[in-house]
Tab-separated table of C-alpha atoms in Angstrom:
chain	number	residue	atom	x	y	z
A	1	MET	CA	0.000	0.000	0.000
A	2	ASN	CA	1.422	3.346	-1.045
A	3	ASN	CA	-0.151	6.428	0.538
A	4	ASN	CA	2.582	8.838	-0.663
A	5	ILE	CA	3.060	10.252	2.827
A	6	ASP	CA	6.364	10.261	4.642
A	7	PHE	CA	5.274	9.303	8.163
A	8	GLN	CA	7.200	7.588	10.914
A	9	GLU	CA	5.990	4.517	12.732
A	10	PRO	CA	4.109	5.221	16.007
A	11	GLU	CA	6.489	6.529	18.671
A	12	ASP	CA	6.490	6.112	22.431
A	13	GLU	CA	5.123	9.602	23.082
A	14	LEU	CA	1.974	8.939	21.055
A	15	PHE	CA	-1.130	7.756	22.908
A	16	GLU	CA	-3.877	5.559	21.548
A	17	HIS	CA	-7.230	7.346	21.766
A	18	TYR	CA	-9.346	4.958	19.719
A	19	ARG	CA	-8.920	1.441	18.409
A	20	PHE	CA	-11.314	-0.419	16.128
A	21	ASP	CA	-10.989	-4.033	15.044
A	22	VAL	CA	-12.973	-4.019	11.805
A	23	PRO	CA	-15.394	-6.987	11.736
A	24	LYS	CA	-15.279	-9.614	9.039
A	25	GLY	CA	-18.589	-8.476	7.530
A	26	GLN	CA	-17.629	-4.819	7.059
A	27	ALA	CA	-18.151	-3.452	3.530
A	28	PHE	CA	-15.371	-1.404	1.903
A	29	LEU	CA	-15.768	2.208	3.069
A	30	ARG	CA	-13.623	5.348	3.107
A	31	ILE	CA	-11.948	5.609	6.479
A	32	ASP	CA	-13.179	9.169	7.091
A	33	LYS	CA	-16.773	8.005	6.645
A	34	TYR	CA	-16.151	4.902	8.758
A	35	LEU	CA	-14.665	6.910	11.631
A	36	MET	CA	-17.491	9.440	11.518
A	37	LEU	CA	-19.792	6.526	12.328
A	38	MET	CA	-17.548	5.102	15.007
A	39	VAL	CA	-16.064	8.089	16.871
A	40	PRO	CA	-18.457	10.043	19.127
A	41	ASN	CA	-19.102	13.648	18.010
A	42	ALA	CA	-16.627	13.358	15.151
A	43	THR	CA	-16.874	15.604	12.094
A	44	ARG	CA	-15.467	14.834	8.678
A	45	ASN	CA	-13.175	17.850	8.967
A	46	LYS	CA	-11.685	16.595	12.263
A	47	ILE	CA	-11.174	13.125	10.845
A	48	GLN	CA	-9.511	14.473	7.705
A	49	ASN	CA	-7.241	16.716	9.776
A	50	ALA	CA	-6.229	13.730	11.895
A	51	ALA	CA	-5.330	11.827	8.719
A	52	THR	CA	-3.381	14.799	7.363
A	53	ASN	CA	-1.439	15.005	10.627
A	54	GLY	CA	-0.564	11.315	10.398
A	55	ASP	CA	-2.632	10.364	13.438
A	56	ILE	CA	-4.708	7.593	11.831
A	57	TYR	CA	-3.066	4.200	11.436
A	58	VAL	CA	-4.347	1.055	9.776
A	59	ASN	CA	-2.381	-2.037	10.724
A	60	ASP	CA	0.274	0.326	12.164
A	61	ILE	CA	0.661	2.232	8.870
A	62	PRO	CA	-0.536	5.881	8.609
A	63	VAL	CA	-3.235	6.405	5.990
A	64	LYS	CA	-4.977	9.206	4.123
A	65	SER	CA	-8.637	9.997	4.641
A	66	ASN	CA	-9.567	8.266	1.371
A	67	TYR	CA	-8.197	4.900	2.482
A	68	LYS	CA	-10.813	2.152	2.033
A	69	VAL	CA	-11.454	0.220	5.221
A	70	LYS	CA	-11.393	-3.547	4.746
A	71	PRO	CA	-12.577	-6.441	6.936
A	72	LEU	CA	-10.152	-7.347	9.768
A	73	ASP	CA	-8.254	-4.037	9.539
A	74	VAL	CA	-7.026	-2.688	12.881
A	75	ILE	CA	-7.609	1.067	13.007
A	76	ARG	CA	-5.938	3.219	15.644
A	77	ILE	CA	-6.025	6.953	16.271
A	78	LEU	CA	-2.823	8.106	18.000
A	79	LEU	CA	-2.327	11.580	19.455
A	80	SER	CA	0.485	13.278	21.347
A	81	HIS	CA	-1.476	13.597	24.616
A	82	PRO	CA	-3.135	10.962	26.800
A	83	PRO	CA	-6.899	10.555	26.427
A	84	PHE	CA	-8.892	12.250	29.177
A	85	GLU	CA	-10.346	8.942	30.359
A	86	ASN	CA	-6.856	7.869	31.447
A	87	ARG	CA	-6.769	10.703	33.952
A	88	VAL	CA	-8.413	10.020	37.297
A	89	ASP	CA	-8.939	12.851	39.768
A	90	PRO	CA	-10.049	11.785	43.271
A	91	GLU	CA	-13.547	13.041	44.086
A	92	ASP	CA	-15.424	12.874	47.376
A	93	ILE	CA	-18.428	10.903	46.139
A	94	PRO	CA	-20.241	8.689	48.675
A	95	LEU	CA	-20.255	4.939	48.043
A	96	ASP	CA	-22.800	2.342	49.168
A	97	ILE	CA	-20.383	-0.330	50.428
A	98	VAL	CA	-22.199	-3.545	51.340
A	99	TYR	CA	-19.072	-5.511	52.302
A	100	GLU	CA	-15.359	-4.783	52.749
A	101	ASP	CA	-12.241	-6.588	53.933
A	102	ASP	CA	-8.499	-6.327	53.276
A	103	ALA	CA	-8.762	-7.919	49.815
A	104	LEU	CA	-11.930	-6.508	48.266
A	105	LEU	CA	-15.127	-4.556	48.632
A	106	LEU	CA	-18.673	-4.883	47.270
A	107	ILE	CA	-20.460	-1.751	46.070
A	108	ASN	CA	-24.166	-1.357	45.384
A	109	LYS	CA	-24.092	1.046	42.432
A	110	PRO	CA	-27.085	3.345	42.018
A	111	PRO	CA	-28.484	4.121	38.562
A	112	ASN	CA	-27.144	7.152	36.667
A	113	PHE	CA	-23.624	6.530	38.006
A	114	VAL	CA	-20.882	5.942	35.434
A	115	VAL	CA	-18.352	3.286	36.442
A	116	HIS	CA	-15.226	4.705	34.807
A	117	PRO	CA	-14.220	7.870	32.910
A	118	GLY	CA	-14.912	7.892	29.195
A	119	HIS	CA	-16.300	10.069	26.445
A	120	GLY	CA	-18.498	12.771	27.970
A	121	ASN	CA	-17.971	11.487	31.526
A	122	TYR	CA	-14.471	12.432	32.643
A	123	THR	CA	-15.474	13.198	36.241
A	124	GLY	CA	-18.086	12.048	38.726
A	125	THR	CA	-17.518	8.341	38.099
A	126	LEU	CA	-17.146	5.380	40.419
A	127	VAL	CA	-13.414	5.291	39.652
A	128	ASN	CA	-13.085	8.926	40.749
A	129	ALA	CA	-14.817	7.994	44.004
A	130	LEU	CA	-12.596	4.938	44.513
A	131	ALA	CA	-9.494	7.082	43.992
A	132	PHE	CA	-10.673	9.368	46.804
A	133	HIS	CA	-11.668	6.700	49.333
A	134	PHE	CA	-8.871	4.169	48.722
A	135	GLU	CA	-5.145	4.435	48.073
A	136	ASN	CA	-3.015	2.247	45.816
A	137	LEU	CA	-5.784	0.172	44.294
A	138	PRO	CA	-4.401	-2.312	41.736
A	139	LEU	CA	-4.865	-1.521	38.047
A	140	ASN	CA	-6.784	-3.840	35.764
A	141	SER	CA	-5.805	-4.609	32.164
A	142	SER	CA	-7.355	-1.296	31.067
A	143	GLU	CA	-5.335	0.655	33.646
A	144	ARG	CA	-8.432	1.334	35.769
A	145	PRO	CA	-7.979	1.101	39.550
A	146	GLY	CA	-9.786	-1.676	41.368
A	147	LEU	CA	-12.292	-2.619	38.691
A	148	VAL	CA	-12.762	-6.344	38.121
A	149	HIS	CA	-15.879	-5.872	35.967
A	150	ARG	CA	-18.363	-3.116	35.160
A	151	ILE	CA	-22.062	-2.443	34.664
A	152	ASP	CA	-23.685	0.229	32.540
A	153	LYS	CA	-24.355	3.758	33.760
A	154	ASP	CA	-28.101	3.254	34.116
A	155	THR	CA	-27.923	-0.315	35.392
A	156	SER	CA	-28.025	-0.560	39.181
A	157	GLY	CA	-26.546	-3.216	41.401
A	158	LEU	CA	-23.509	-5.056	42.670
A	159	LEU	CA	-19.876	-4.569	41.682
A	160	VAL	CA	-16.810	-6.191	43.247
A	161	VAL	CA	-13.666	-4.086	43.563
A	162	ALA	CA	-10.196	-5.555	44.195
A	163	LYS	CA	-7.964	-3.906	46.791
A	164	THR	CA	-4.792	-5.918	46.153
A	165	GLU	CA	-2.913	-7.190	43.111
A	166	SER	CA	-3.494	-10.824	44.089
A	167	ALA	CA	-7.216	-10.208	44.595
A	168	MET	CA	-7.421	-8.518	41.181
A	169	THR	CA	-5.713	-11.475	39.489
A	170	HIS	CA	-7.805	-14.074	41.328
A	171	LEU	CA	-11.174	-12.344	40.773
A	172	ALA	CA	-10.458	-11.427	37.147
A	173	LYS	CA	-9.675	-15.085	36.430
A	174	GLN	CA	-13.007	-16.161	37.925
A	175	PHE	CA	-14.857	-13.781	35.617
A	176	GLU	CA	-12.761	-14.907	32.658
A	177	ASP	CA	-13.287	-18.602	33.478
A	178	LYS	CA	-17.047	-17.988	33.918
A	179	THR	CA	-17.042	-19.363	37.474
A	180	SER	CA	-18.470	-16.204	39.065
A	181	GLU	CA	-22.233	-16.082	39.612
A	182	ARG	CA	-24.182	-13.086	38.341
A	183	GLU	CA	-27.951	-12.696	38.374
A	184	TYR	CA	-29.788	-9.687	36.976
A	185	ILE	CA	-33.467	-8.767	37.220
A	186	ALA	CA	-34.959	-7.207	34.083
A	187	LEU	CA	-38.352	-6.017	32.893
A	188	VAL	CA	-38.713	-6.644	29.161
A	189	TRP	CA	-41.288	-5.808	26.528
A	190	GLY	CA	-43.642	-8.575	25.429
A	191	ASN	CA	-44.909	-11.828	26.884
A	192	VAL	CA	-41.842	-14.076	26.845
A	193	LYS	CA	-43.041	-17.368	25.368
A	194	GLU	CA	-40.854	-19.875	27.185
A	195	GLU	CA	-40.652	-20.152	30.971
A	196	GLU	CA	-36.875	-20.274	30.660
A	197	GLY	CA	-34.265	-20.418	27.957
A	198	THR	CA	-30.710	-19.726	26.848
A	199	ILE	CA	-29.565	-17.124	24.333
A	200	ILE	CA	-26.304	-17.861	22.537
A	201	GLY	CA	-24.982	-15.304	20.074
A	202	ASN	CA	-21.684	-13.559	19.384
A	203	ILE	CA	-21.692	-9.890	20.338
A	204	ALA	CA	-19.700	-7.145	18.605
A	205	ARG	CA	-19.940	-3.432	17.948
A	206	HIS	CA	-22.793	-2.527	15.607
A	207	VAL	CA	-21.416	-1.875	12.110
A	208	LYS	CA	-23.356	1.403	11.734
A	209	ASP	CA	-23.854	2.692	15.278
A	210	ARG	CA	-20.826	2.426	17.583
A	211	MET	CA	-23.020	3.196	20.615
A	212	GLN	CA	-24.818	-0.108	20.135
A	213	MET	CA	-23.760	-3.710	20.210
A	214	ALA	CA	-25.294	-6.367	17.971
A	215	VAL	CA	-25.574	-10.148	17.668
A	216	PHE	CA	-23.752	-11.734	14.730
A	217	ALA	CA	-24.425	-15.183	13.270
A	218	ASP	CA	-20.884	-15.462	11.881
A	219	PRO	CA	-18.837	-17.230	14.592
A	220	GLU	CA	-15.732	-15.311	13.518
A	221	ILE	CA	-17.315	-11.941	14.331
A	222	GLY	CA	-17.501	-10.684	17.893
A	223	LYS	CA	-17.177	-12.509	21.192
A	224	HIS	CA	-19.014	-15.608	22.345
A	225	ALA	CA	-21.880	-14.681	24.687
A	226	VAL	CA	-24.361	-16.792	26.660
A	227	THR	CA	-27.349	-15.555	28.697
A	228	HIS	CA	-29.709	-17.829	30.647
A	229	TYR	CA	-33.124	-16.359	31.437
A	230	LYS	CA	-36.121	-17.407	33.513
A	231	VAL	CA	-39.569	-15.846	33.742
A	232	LEU	CA	-40.414	-14.555	37.221
A	233	GLU	CA	-43.733	-12.830	36.612
A	234	ARG	CA	-45.929	-11.998	33.634
A	235	PHE	CA	-47.817	-8.740	33.273
A	236	GLY	CA	-49.264	-9.238	29.781
A	237	TYR	CA	-47.452	-6.635	27.730
A	238	VAL	CA	-44.199	-6.910	29.704
A	239	THR	CA	-42.433	-9.734	31.544
A	240	LEU	CA	-40.242	-9.738	34.639
A	241	ILE	CA	-37.276	-12.065	34.154
A	242	SER	CA	-34.108	-13.246	35.858
A	243	CYS	CA	-30.955	-13.382	33.735
A	244	LYS	CA	-27.832	-15.311	34.689
A	245	LEU	CA	-24.682	-14.471	32.790
A	246	GLU	CA	-22.351	-17.184	31.624
A	247	THR	CA	-20.228	-14.540	29.878
A	248	GLY	CA	-19.928	-10.812	30.480
A	249	ARG	CA	-19.983	-8.834	27.228
A	250	THR	CA	-20.786	-5.161	26.806
A	251	HIS	CA	-24.582	-4.643	26.936
A	252	GLN	CA	-24.999	-8.439	26.878
A	253	ILE	CA	-28.472	-8.728	28.431
A	254	ARG	CA	-29.730	-5.636	26.623
A	255	VAL	CA	-28.612	-6.784	23.176
A	256	HIS	CA	-29.487	-10.464	23.699
A	257	MET	CA	-33.037	-9.672	24.825
A	258	LYS	CA	-33.538	-7.315	21.896
A	259	HIS	CA	-32.207	-10.048	19.601
A	260	ILE	CA	-35.014	-12.410	20.651
A	261	GLY	CA	-37.639	-9.667	20.331
A	262	HIS	CA	-37.895	-8.520	23.961
A	263	PRO	CA	-35.994	-5.222	24.472
A	264	LEU	CA	-35.633	-4.012	28.049
A	265	PHE	CA	-38.372	-1.673	29.204
A	266	ASN	CA	-37.339	1.971	28.683
A	267	ASP	CA	-33.952	1.046	27.191
A	268	GLU	CA	-33.534	4.046	24.905
A	269	ARG	CA	-30.412	2.763	23.161
A	270	TYR	CA	-32.121	-0.437	22.034
A	271	GLY	CA	-35.601	0.891	21.313
A	272	GLY	CA	-37.252	-0.026	24.599
A	273	ASN	CA	-38.305	3.579	25.257
A	274	LEU	CA	-41.117	3.183	22.692
A	275	ILE	CA	-44.484	1.521	23.260
A	276	LEU	CA	-43.686	-1.831	21.702
A	277	LYS	CA	-46.650	-3.841	23.021
A	278	GLY	CA	-50.141	-2.985	24.155
A	279	THR	CA	-53.214	-1.086	23.067
A	280	THR	CA	-53.742	2.190	21.219
A	281	PHE	CA	-55.897	3.667	23.976
A	282	THR	CA	-54.871	7.082	25.283
A	283	LYS	CA	-55.260	5.797	28.845
A	284	TYR	CA	-52.682	3.085	28.144
A	285	LYS	CA	-50.262	5.580	26.619
A	286	GLN	CA	-50.580	7.735	29.750
A	287	PHE	CA	-49.886	4.674	31.895
A	288	ILE	CA	-46.702	3.913	29.926
A	289	ASP	CA	-45.573	7.546	30.163
A	290	ASN	CA	-46.025	7.370	33.934
A	291	CYS	CA	-43.976	4.172	34.042
A	292	PHE	CA	-41.204	5.822	32.019
A	293	LYS	CA	-41.207	8.787	34.425
A	294	THR	CA	-41.082	6.444	37.411
A	295	LEU	CA	-38.197	4.489	35.863
A	296	PRO	CA	-36.240	6.907	33.606
A	297	ARG	CA	-33.695	4.233	32.581
A	298	GLN	CA	-33.493	0.667	31.337
A	299	ALA	CA	-35.163	-1.803	33.717
A	300	LEU	CA	-32.050	-3.752	34.711
A	301	HIS	CA	-30.588	-4.468	38.147
A	302	ALA	CA	-27.522	-6.580	39.050
A	303	LYS	CA	-29.181	-8.291	42.006
A	304	THR	CA	-26.811	-11.075	43.082
A	305	LEU	CA	-23.091	-11.704	42.805
A	306	GLY	CA	-21.148	-14.783	43.862
A	307	PHE	CA	-17.454	-15.654	43.760
A	308	VAL	CA	-14.729	-17.474	45.661
A	309	HIS	CA	-12.916	-15.155	48.049
A	310	PRO	CA	-9.348	-14.721	46.730
A	311	THR	CA	-7.766	-15.093	50.185
A	312	THR	CA	-9.982	-17.448	52.182
A	313	GLY	CA	-11.224	-19.646	49.328
A	314	VAL	CA	-14.769	-19.398	50.716
A	315	LEU	CA	-17.661	-19.087	48.256
A	316	MET	CA	-19.390	-15.764	48.936
A	317	ARG	CA	-22.809	-14.656	47.662
A	318	PHE	CA	-24.266	-11.191	47.948
A	319	ASP	CA	-27.788	-10.001	47.238
A	320	THR	CA	-29.354	-6.547	46.926
A	321	GLU	CA	-32.895	-5.229	46.941
A	322	ILE	CA	-34.325	-3.986	43.660
A	323	PRO	CA	-34.019	-0.150	43.819
A	324	LYS	CA	-37.114	1.956	44.398
A	325	ASP	CA	-37.494	3.319	40.870
A	326	MET	CA	-37.546	-0.152	39.341
A	327	ALA	CA	-39.633	-1.668	42.164
A	328	ASP	CA	-42.228	1.092	41.790
A	329	CYS	CA	-42.424	0.519	38.034
A	330	ILE	CA	-42.864	-3.235	38.534
A	331	GLU	CA	-45.639	-2.580	41.042
A	332	LYS	CA	-47.415	-0.306	38.552
A	333	TRP	CA	-47.354	-3.117	36.000
A	334	ARG	CA	-48.492	-5.653	38.599
A	335	ASN	CA	-51.519	-3.504	39.491
A	336	TYR	CA	-52.269	-2.785	35.833
A	337	SER	CA	-52.167	-6.482	35.014
A	338	LYS	CA	-54.483	-7.366	37.913
A	339	SER	CA	-56.886	-4.580	36.928
A	340	ASN	CA	-57.063	-5.830	33.345
A	341	ALA	CA	-57.618	-9.387	34.526
A	342	SER	CA	-60.481	-8.233	36.756
A	343	GLU	CA	-62.114	-6.314	33.920
A	344	GLU	CA	-61.894	-9.355	31.628
A	345	GLU	CA	-63.601	-11.539	34.278
A	346	GLU	CA	-66.534	-9.125	34.696
């Protein structure tokens, strides 16, 4: 490949800001157009300037903005300053700690609380709070202190944080080996047909919208993902389910449930913030609007977490109550379902 630009190979003082592993199914596309789809708030002018400055590399070779992206390319954007998400300023943010010892702690994360700094959320995150309350937390593979795993901003529930290097290694291996136990409670659109089931489908970044993940049939695209679900309660137009994760991919429950036709209730990113099931009556629409106001986020809570303690070897299980916003929404649906059943019997 000859791009007619005299650039040097990436040097030590350059910092990787973005990296994209192009999926096997990607169509040929100019890299400036591809990156406009993939990089948040990017403009074509910014992308073209980055290419002109030699900041865009494909397979470690700098490219022009008219380079055609091909399947399996590795695209990196390198700049001379560290990305903001690598900077962590300690912030005095209160934490709901449900358990703590010398090796680890368990945190019950409220909704609307970002776990680690990233685009648009460089402060006010759980990592900023951890940096304030604890010193010398071990770094994970992404250079983030203490974090063994993560949950989405608007998902509530349990997170384990490592306090020592050995605890980080031990706990991370349990998550990698799929021996940790994780149960989530979710409210999904539709009447789930089976009482229980398993969803198996590789998950990777959506080819057109980088803010979404998607399920791919091609086994060479994405990462293997398995979700086991069980119906807890049926409310007609929505269903309350338990999900147990065998793997832990980004947005796994959200994208898997959408894949089988049951997006999470009020999950804006995956279409669950629309009225997907029900009647056309104005009264019903008002009921849904009230539910959305009661629960202004996706209906997902990380309720239980189990793992072997890295020091004692004892199996530990922790459980949390469903938070008020989600519990109130569930109760609204429970009452609505009972009311409809009563009217049908009359």
